[in-house]
GROMACS .gro file of C-alpha atoms in nm:
model
  197
    1MET     CA    1   5.759  12.890  12.469
    2ARG     CA    2   5.398  12.907  12.544
    3GLN     CA    3   5.202  13.162  12.322
    4ILE     CA    4   5.205  13.502  12.521
    5ILE     CA    5   4.937  13.792  12.426
    6LEU     CA    6   4.993  14.126  12.533
    7ALA     CA    7   4.630  14.296  12.601
    8SER     CA    8   4.757  14.661  12.561
    9ALA     CA    9   4.815  14.888  12.273
   10SER     CA   10   5.047  15.094  12.523
   11PRO     CA   11   5.395  15.086  12.334
   12ARG     CA   12   5.548  15.131  12.690
   13ARG     CA   13   5.382  14.795  12.787
   14LYS     CA   14   5.515  14.682  12.472
   15GLU     CA   15   5.848  14.755  12.552
   16LEU     CA   16   5.866  14.648  12.870
   17LEU     CA   17   5.730  14.309  12.811
   18LYS     CA   18   5.981  14.275  12.496
   19GLN     CA   19   6.279  14.365  12.801
   20LEU     CA   20   6.142  14.026  12.975
   21ILE     CA   21   6.058  13.818  12.723
   22GLY     CA   22   6.210  13.898  12.379
   23ASN     CA   23   5.981  13.949  12.077
   24ASN     CA   24   5.788  13.606  12.153
   25PHE     CA   25   5.447  13.772  12.202
   26LEU     CA   26   5.115  13.880  12.025
   27VAL     CA   27   5.005  14.261  12.050
   28HIS     CA   28   4.576  14.260  12.087
   29ALA     CA   29   4.427  14.580  12.217
   30SER     CA   30   4.154  14.519  12.409
   31SER     CA   31   3.859  14.661  12.321
   32TYR     CA   32   3.701  14.666  12.628
   33LYS     CA   33   3.521  15.056  12.760
   34GLU     CA   34   3.643  15.109  13.128
   35CYS     CA   35   3.338  15.253  13.344
   36PRO     CA   36   3.390  15.423  13.688
   37TYR     CA   37   3.232  15.204  13.885
   38PRO     CA   38   3.159  15.464  14.170
   39ASP     CA   39   3.103  15.192  14.441
   40LEU     CA   40   3.432  15.036  14.388
   41HIS     CA   41   3.707  15.113  14.548
   42PRO     CA   42   4.021  15.251  14.378
   43GLU     CA   43   4.230  14.904  14.343
   44GLU     CA   44   3.865  14.691  14.346
   45LEU     CA   45   3.826  14.945  14.012
   46LEU     CA   46   4.209  14.899  13.838
   47THR     CA   47   4.151  14.514  13.924
   48LYS     CA   48   3.789  14.514  13.755
   49HIS     CA   49   3.931  14.691  13.448
   50SER     CA   50   4.253  14.456  13.410
   51LEU     CA   51   4.063  14.182  13.413
   52GLU     CA   52   3.808  14.289  13.150
   53LYS     CA   53   4.059  14.356  12.948
   54ALA     CA   54   4.186  14.035  12.964
   55ARG     CA   55   3.841  13.834  12.929
   56GLU     CA   56   3.775  14.040  12.618
   57VAL     CA   57   4.136  13.951  12.429
   58ALA     CA   58   4.087  13.599  12.564
   59LYS     CA   59   3.794  13.578  12.352
   60HIS     CA   60   4.005  13.581  12.029
   61PHE     CA   61   4.239  13.285  12.140
   62ASP     CA   62   4.211  12.933  12.190
   63SER     CA   63   4.563  12.865  12.372
   64GLY     CA   64   4.814  13.069  12.572
   65LEU     CA   65   4.860  13.316  12.788
   66VAL     CA   66   4.672  13.671  12.814
   67ILE     CA   67   4.873  13.914  13.031
   68SER     CA   68   4.677  14.290  13.080
   69ALA     CA   69   4.771  14.613  13.325
   70ASP     CA   70   4.595  14.872  13.450
   71THR     CA   71   4.808  15.116  13.614
   72SER     CA   72   4.678  15.485  13.782
   73VAL     CA   73   4.806  15.708  14.026
   74LEU     CA   74   4.643  15.690  14.384
   75PHE     CA   75   4.639  16.068  14.524
   76ASN     CA   76   4.451  16.104  14.881
   77GLU     CA   77   4.223  15.818  14.796
   78GLU     CA   78   4.142  15.914  14.394
   79LEU     CA   79   4.271  15.763  14.091
   80LEU     CA   80   4.464  16.047  13.845
   81GLY     CA   81   4.458  15.862  13.545
   82LYS     CA   82   4.557  16.026  13.166
   83PRO     CA   83   4.491  16.422  13.196
   84GLY     CA   84   4.438  16.439  12.808
   85THR     CA   85   4.460  16.835  12.776
   86PRO     CA   86   4.743  17.083  12.899
   87GLU     CA   87   4.504  17.212  13.143
   88LYS     CA   88   4.382  16.885  13.303
   89ALA     CA   89   4.780  16.767  13.290
   90GLU     CA   90   4.883  17.116  13.496
   91LYS     CA   91   4.647  17.100  13.774
   92MET     CA   92   4.723  16.734  13.791
   93LEU     CA   93   5.097  16.861  13.824
   94GLU     CA   94   5.034  17.127  14.069
   95MET     CA   95   4.822  16.924  14.278
   96LEU     CA   96   5.104  16.632  14.279
   97SER     CA   97   5.425  16.935  14.357
   98GLY     CA   98   5.630  16.810  14.633
   99GLN     CA   99   5.382  16.580  14.767
  100LYS     CA  100   5.353  16.194  14.787
  101PHE     CA  101   5.178  15.925  14.620
  102ARG     CA  102   5.110  15.608  14.494
  103VAL     CA  103   5.122  15.435  14.133
  104ILE     CA  104   4.937  15.112  14.160
  105THR     CA  105   4.886  14.871  13.900
  106ALA     CA  106   4.637  14.572  13.861
  107LEU     CA  107   4.859  14.291  13.686
  108THR     CA  108   4.602  14.001  13.503
  109VAL     CA  109   4.740  13.701  13.351
  110LEU     CA  110   4.468  13.407  13.203
  111ASP     CA  111   4.601  13.086  13.155
  112LEU     CA  112   4.344  12.999  12.840
  113ASP     CA  113   4.451  12.631  12.868
  114SER     CA  114   4.408  12.619  13.247
  115GLY     CA  115   4.104  12.869  13.280
  116GLU     CA  116   4.309  13.009  13.529
  117GLU     CA  117   4.307  13.433  13.633
  118ILE     CA  118   4.526  13.551  13.833
  119SER     CA  119   4.552  13.890  13.925
  120GLU     CA  120   4.751  14.089  14.140
  121MET     CA  121   4.794  14.433  14.283
  122GLU     CA  122   5.157  14.620  14.232
  123SER     CA  123   5.215  14.941  14.445
  124THR     CA  124   5.489  15.184  14.437
  125THR     CA  125   5.571  15.528  14.626
  126VAL     CA  126   5.659  15.811  14.460
  127TRP     CA  127   5.850  16.144  14.616
  128MET     CA  128   5.769  16.413  14.349
  129ASP     CA  129   5.986  16.754  14.328
  130LYS     CA  130   5.826  17.078  14.420
  131MET     CA  131   5.750  17.295  14.112
  132ILE     CA  132   5.675  17.635  14.024
  133LYS     CA  133   5.413  17.708  13.788
  134GLU     CA  134   5.693  17.781  13.500
  135GLN     CA  135   5.827  17.461  13.569
  136ILE     CA  136   5.491  17.277  13.506
  137SER     CA  137   5.411  17.465  13.202
  138ALA     CA  138   5.737  17.393  13.038
  139TYR     CA  139   5.726  17.019  13.114
  140VAL     CA  140   5.298  17.042  13.007
  141ARG     CA  141   5.452  17.199  12.668
  142THR     CA  142   5.629  16.878  12.580
  143GLY     CA  143   5.297  16.712  12.538
  144GLU     CA  144   5.472  16.401  12.726
  145PRO     CA  145   5.233  16.424  13.013
  146LEU     CA  146   4.912  16.445  12.830
  147ASP     CA  147   4.899  16.043  12.766
  148LYS     CA  148   5.067  15.931  13.114
  149ALA     CA  149   4.858  15.835  13.437
  150GLY     CA  150   4.934  16.147  13.711
  151ALA     CA  151   5.085  16.373  13.383
  152PHE     CA  152   5.444  16.266  13.423
  153ALA     CA  153   5.670  16.008  13.275
  154ALA     CA  154   5.915  15.863  13.511
  155GLN     CA  155   6.101  15.712  13.193
  156GLY     CA  156   6.142  16.043  13.008
  157LYS     CA  157   6.180  16.391  13.129
  158GLY     CA  158   5.928  16.343  13.434
  159ALA     CA  159   6.248  16.147  13.554
  160ALA     CA  160   6.331  16.480  13.632
  161ILE     CA  161   6.051  16.592  13.866
  162VAL     CA  162   6.064  16.247  14.061
  163LYS     CA  163   6.264  16.301  14.367
  164ARG     CA  164   6.245  15.911  14.506
  165ILE     CA  165   6.034  15.590  14.464
  166GLU     CA  166   5.983  15.306  14.683
  167GLY     CA  167   5.889  14.995  14.482
  168ASP     CA  168   5.908  14.857  14.139
  169PHE     CA  169   6.066  15.155  13.878
  170PHE     CA  170   5.892  14.980  13.614
  171ASN     CA  171   5.532  14.935  13.789
  172ILE     CA  172   5.534  15.311  13.732
  173VAL     CA  173   5.597  15.336  13.370
  174GLY     CA  174   5.329  15.089  13.365
  175LEU     CA  175   5.377  14.707  13.382
  176PRO     CA  176   5.555  14.600  13.724
  177LEU     CA  177   5.815  14.321  13.592
  178PHE     CA  178   5.937  14.160  13.884
  179ARG     CA  179   5.565  14.041  13.961
  180LEU     CA  180   5.487  13.971  13.638
  181GLY     CA  181   5.842  13.723  13.606
  182LYS     CA  182   5.721  13.523  13.929
  183ILE     CA  183   5.360  13.503  13.798
  184LEU     CA  184   5.523  13.365  13.451
  185GLN     CA  185   5.785  13.145  13.579
  186ARG     CA  186   5.482  13.020  13.797
  187ALA     CA  187   5.266  12.929  13.445
  188GLY     CA  188   5.574  12.764  13.302
  189VAL     CA  189   5.745  13.028  13.134
  190ASN     CA  190   6.136  13.013  13.138
  191ILE     CA  191   6.202  13.372  13.123
  192PHE     CA  192   6.594  13.306  13.170
  193GLU     CA  193   6.643  13.109  12.846
  194LYS     CA  194   6.880  13.257  12.623
  195ASP     CA  195   6.668  13.380  12.343
  196LEU     CA  196   6.321  13.342  12.394
  197SER     CA  197   6.243  13.567  12.074
   0.00000   0.00000   0.00000
């Protein structure tokens, strides 16, 4: 089994990768600082962030595969990241209430042994339920939306407001497992081994 490094401090991404390959990976959060780059299209921006995160972590290792990802909500061609404050979370949810939008993830796998850099984009369409202001306020008070792109967590209480999705559910959580599994298999990782941990 090749050494795999997850370039993320996200507990959700850690759990998703564990679901795919067991405990056989290291976590090394990237110190790359994201900048807006206004000239880049949303997909290009996420790809740049994902690549740079992986490249920064790759400097600390000689061998293996580095995995990184950058996930955001795309609504009316605008990226909605993590709100950070209750006020911003409420505004975001009011904007998305009753709407259809996309969750997009730029996924990067760097092969430190071959020097190959693979970056691919995953997109999942989401239909959010129409919510009244009291529902939005109550959801924000749970604290769940504050550190989630688009101010909702489909794997948590946010499941009650996600009416329908089309595409990879795990992409909404932050790591598109189907696409990642295909990339890892191409890199020689047998994800179907009985015990990878």
